[in-house]
Short mmCIF file of N, CA and C in Angstrom, two decimals:
data_model
loop_
_atom_site.label_atom_id
_atom_site.label_comp_id
_atom_site.label_asym_id
_atom_site.label_seq_id
_atom_site.Cartn_x
_atom_site.Cartn_y
_atom_site.Cartn_z
N MET A 1 8.96 14.52 -7.90
CA MET A 1 8.67 13.25 -7.22
C MET A 1 7.20 13.26 -6.81
N ASP A 2 6.51 12.17 -7.05
CA ASP A 2 5.12 12.09 -6.61
C ASP A 2 5.08 11.93 -5.09
N SER A 3 4.03 12.35 -4.53
CA SER A 3 3.85 12.11 -3.08
C SER A 3 3.71 10.63 -2.78
N LEU A 4 4.27 10.27 -1.67
CA LEU A 4 4.17 8.92 -1.25
C LEU A 4 2.93 8.83 -0.34
N LEU A 5 2.28 7.64 -0.42
CA LEU A 5 1.07 7.39 0.41
C LEU A 5 1.42 6.71 1.70
N THR A 6 0.73 7.05 2.78
CA THR A 6 0.76 6.34 4.03
C THR A 6 -0.12 5.11 4.02
N ILE A 7 0.12 4.28 4.99
CA ILE A 7 -0.76 3.08 5.15
C ILE A 7 -2.20 3.54 5.31
N ASP A 8 -2.45 4.57 6.12
CA ASP A 8 -3.82 5.07 6.24
C ASP A 8 -4.38 5.47 4.87
N GLU A 9 -3.61 6.19 4.06
CA GLU A 9 -4.15 6.70 2.82
C GLU A 9 -4.42 5.55 1.90
N VAL A 10 -3.59 4.53 1.86
CA VAL A 10 -3.79 3.34 1.04
C VAL A 10 -5.04 2.60 1.46
N ALA A 11 -5.24 2.46 2.77
CA ALA A 11 -6.36 1.74 3.30
C ALA A 11 -7.64 2.52 2.88
N GLN A 12 -7.62 3.78 3.08
CA GLN A 12 -8.80 4.63 2.73
C GLN A 12 -9.05 4.53 1.25
N ALA A 13 -8.05 4.60 0.38
CA ALA A 13 -8.25 4.59 -1.08
C ALA A 13 -8.84 3.21 -1.53
N LEU A 14 -8.34 2.19 -0.84
CA LEU A 14 -8.85 0.85 -1.24
C LEU A 14 -10.15 0.43 -0.47
N LYS A 15 -10.47 1.25 0.51
CA LYS A 15 -11.66 0.98 1.35
C LYS A 15 -11.60 -0.33 2.05
N VAL A 16 -10.42 -0.49 2.66
CA VAL A 16 -10.21 -1.75 3.50
C VAL A 16 -9.66 -1.22 4.80
N PRO A 17 -9.77 -2.06 5.88
CA PRO A 17 -9.21 -1.69 7.19
C PRO A 17 -7.70 -1.58 7.11
N LYS A 18 -7.15 -0.72 7.89
CA LYS A 18 -5.66 -0.61 7.96
C LYS A 18 -5.02 -1.86 8.26
N ASN A 19 -5.58 -2.69 9.16
CA ASN A 19 -5.00 -4.00 9.53
C ASN A 19 -4.84 -4.90 8.29
N THR A 20 -5.78 -4.72 7.33
CA THR A 20 -5.69 -5.53 6.15
C THR A 20 -4.42 -5.21 5.35
N ILE A 21 -4.06 -3.91 5.27
CA ILE A 21 -2.84 -3.46 4.57
C ILE A 21 -1.68 -4.03 5.33
N TYR A 22 -1.62 -4.02 6.65
CA TYR A 22 -0.49 -4.63 7.37
C TYR A 22 -0.42 -6.07 7.11
N GLN A 23 -1.49 -6.82 7.04
CA GLN A 23 -1.53 -8.22 6.79
C GLN A 23 -1.01 -8.50 5.42
N TRP A 24 -1.50 -7.79 4.44
CA TRP A 24 -1.03 -7.98 3.09
C TRP A 24 0.43 -7.77 2.97
N ARG A 25 0.95 -6.67 3.66
CA ARG A 25 2.38 -6.50 3.65
C ARG A 25 3.16 -7.66 4.20
N LYS A 26 2.63 -8.12 5.33
CA LYS A 26 3.33 -9.26 6.04
C LYS A 26 3.33 -10.49 5.19
N THR A 27 2.32 -10.71 4.39
CA THR A 27 2.25 -11.96 3.57
C THR A 27 2.71 -11.76 2.10
N GLY A 28 3.05 -10.46 1.80
CA GLY A 28 3.48 -10.26 0.43
C GLY A 28 2.35 -10.22 -0.66
N LYS A 29 1.14 -10.00 -0.20
CA LYS A 29 0.05 -10.00 -1.09
C LYS A 29 -0.42 -8.69 -1.63
N GLY A 30 -0.09 -7.62 -0.98
CA GLY A 30 -0.58 -6.31 -1.28
C GLY A 30 0.40 -5.54 -2.18
N PRO A 31 0.12 -4.26 -2.36
CA PRO A 31 1.04 -3.38 -3.15
C PRO A 31 2.37 -3.30 -2.48
N VAL A 32 3.42 -3.06 -3.27
CA VAL A 32 4.76 -2.97 -2.74
C VAL A 32 4.96 -1.68 -2.00
N GLY A 33 5.40 -1.81 -0.75
CA GLY A 33 5.69 -0.62 0.07
C GLY A 33 7.19 -0.40 0.14
N ILE A 34 7.54 0.82 0.50
CA ILE A 34 8.90 1.25 0.59
C ILE A 34 9.13 1.67 2.09
N ARG A 35 10.18 1.15 2.65
CA ARG A 35 10.45 1.59 4.04
C ARG A 35 11.30 2.89 3.97
N VAL A 36 10.82 3.95 4.64
CA VAL A 36 11.45 5.24 4.75
C VAL A 36 11.70 5.49 6.27
N GLY A 37 12.93 5.20 6.61
CA GLY A 37 13.23 5.17 8.06
C GLY A 37 12.37 4.08 8.73
N LYS A 38 11.66 4.50 9.73
CA LYS A 38 10.81 3.52 10.42
C LYS A 38 9.38 3.41 9.83
N TYR A 39 9.13 4.13 8.80
CA TYR A 39 7.76 4.28 8.22
C TYR A 39 7.68 3.46 6.93
N VAL A 40 6.49 3.02 6.57
CA VAL A 40 6.23 2.41 5.27
C VAL A 40 5.39 3.34 4.44
N ARG A 41 5.92 3.53 3.23
CA ARG A 41 5.12 4.41 2.32
C ARG A 41 4.89 3.64 1.00
N TYR A 42 3.95 4.12 0.24
CA TYR A 42 3.59 3.48 -1.01
C TYR A 42 3.61 4.55 -2.11
N ARG A 43 4.20 4.16 -3.25
CA ARG A 43 4.12 5.01 -4.46
C ARG A 43 2.64 4.90 -5.03
N PRO A 44 2.02 5.93 -5.38
CA PRO A 44 0.74 5.82 -5.99
C PRO A 44 0.66 4.86 -7.19
N GLU A 45 1.68 4.91 -8.01
CA GLU A 45 1.70 4.04 -9.14
C GLU A 45 1.85 2.53 -8.80
N ALA A 46 2.44 2.25 -7.68
CA ALA A 46 2.58 0.89 -7.19
C ALA A 46 1.22 0.34 -6.78
N VAL A 47 0.41 1.21 -6.16
CA VAL A 47 -0.88 0.82 -5.79
C VAL A 47 -1.73 0.63 -6.98
N SER A 48 -1.63 1.56 -7.94
CA SER A 48 -2.38 1.47 -9.17
C SER A 48 -2.09 0.24 -9.95
N ASP A 49 -0.77 -0.07 -10.07
CA ASP A 49 -0.28 -1.31 -10.82
C ASP A 49 -0.81 -2.59 -10.09
N TRP A 50 -0.75 -2.54 -8.73
CA TRP A 50 -1.32 -3.75 -8.02
C TRP A 50 -2.74 -3.93 -8.25
N LEU A 51 -3.51 -2.79 -8.31
CA LEU A 51 -4.95 -2.92 -8.64
C LEU A 51 -5.21 -3.55 -9.95
N ASP A 52 -4.40 -3.03 -10.94
CA ASP A 52 -4.53 -3.61 -12.27
C ASP A 52 -4.23 -5.06 -12.33
N GLU A 53 -3.21 -5.56 -11.62
CA GLU A 53 -2.95 -6.99 -11.47
C GLU A 53 -4.05 -7.70 -10.94
N GLN A 54 -4.73 -7.20 -9.84
CA GLN A 54 -5.84 -7.86 -9.22
C GLN A 54 -7.03 -7.99 -10.15
N ALA A 55 -7.15 -6.98 -11.02
CA ALA A 55 -8.30 -7.02 -11.99
C ALA A 55 -8.00 -7.78 -13.27
N GLY A 56 -6.76 -8.25 -13.34
CA GLY A 56 -6.32 -9.02 -14.52
C GLY A 56 -6.04 -8.19 -15.78
N ILE A 57 -5.65 -6.93 -15.53
CA ILE A 57 -5.45 -5.99 -16.67
C ILE A 57 -3.95 -6.01 -16.99
#
């Protein structure tokens, strides 16, 4: 299993504020997150796929 990314790691990778990730999640505009207990985690491939969609690839 690949490592899951935290919101902090996703924000750092995308070079956006952490609050932007929270806002994207709230509005359904960002990469798909997975709830693990009380935490939200992201699959690296989900972030990569989302980036490809944003670039029109």
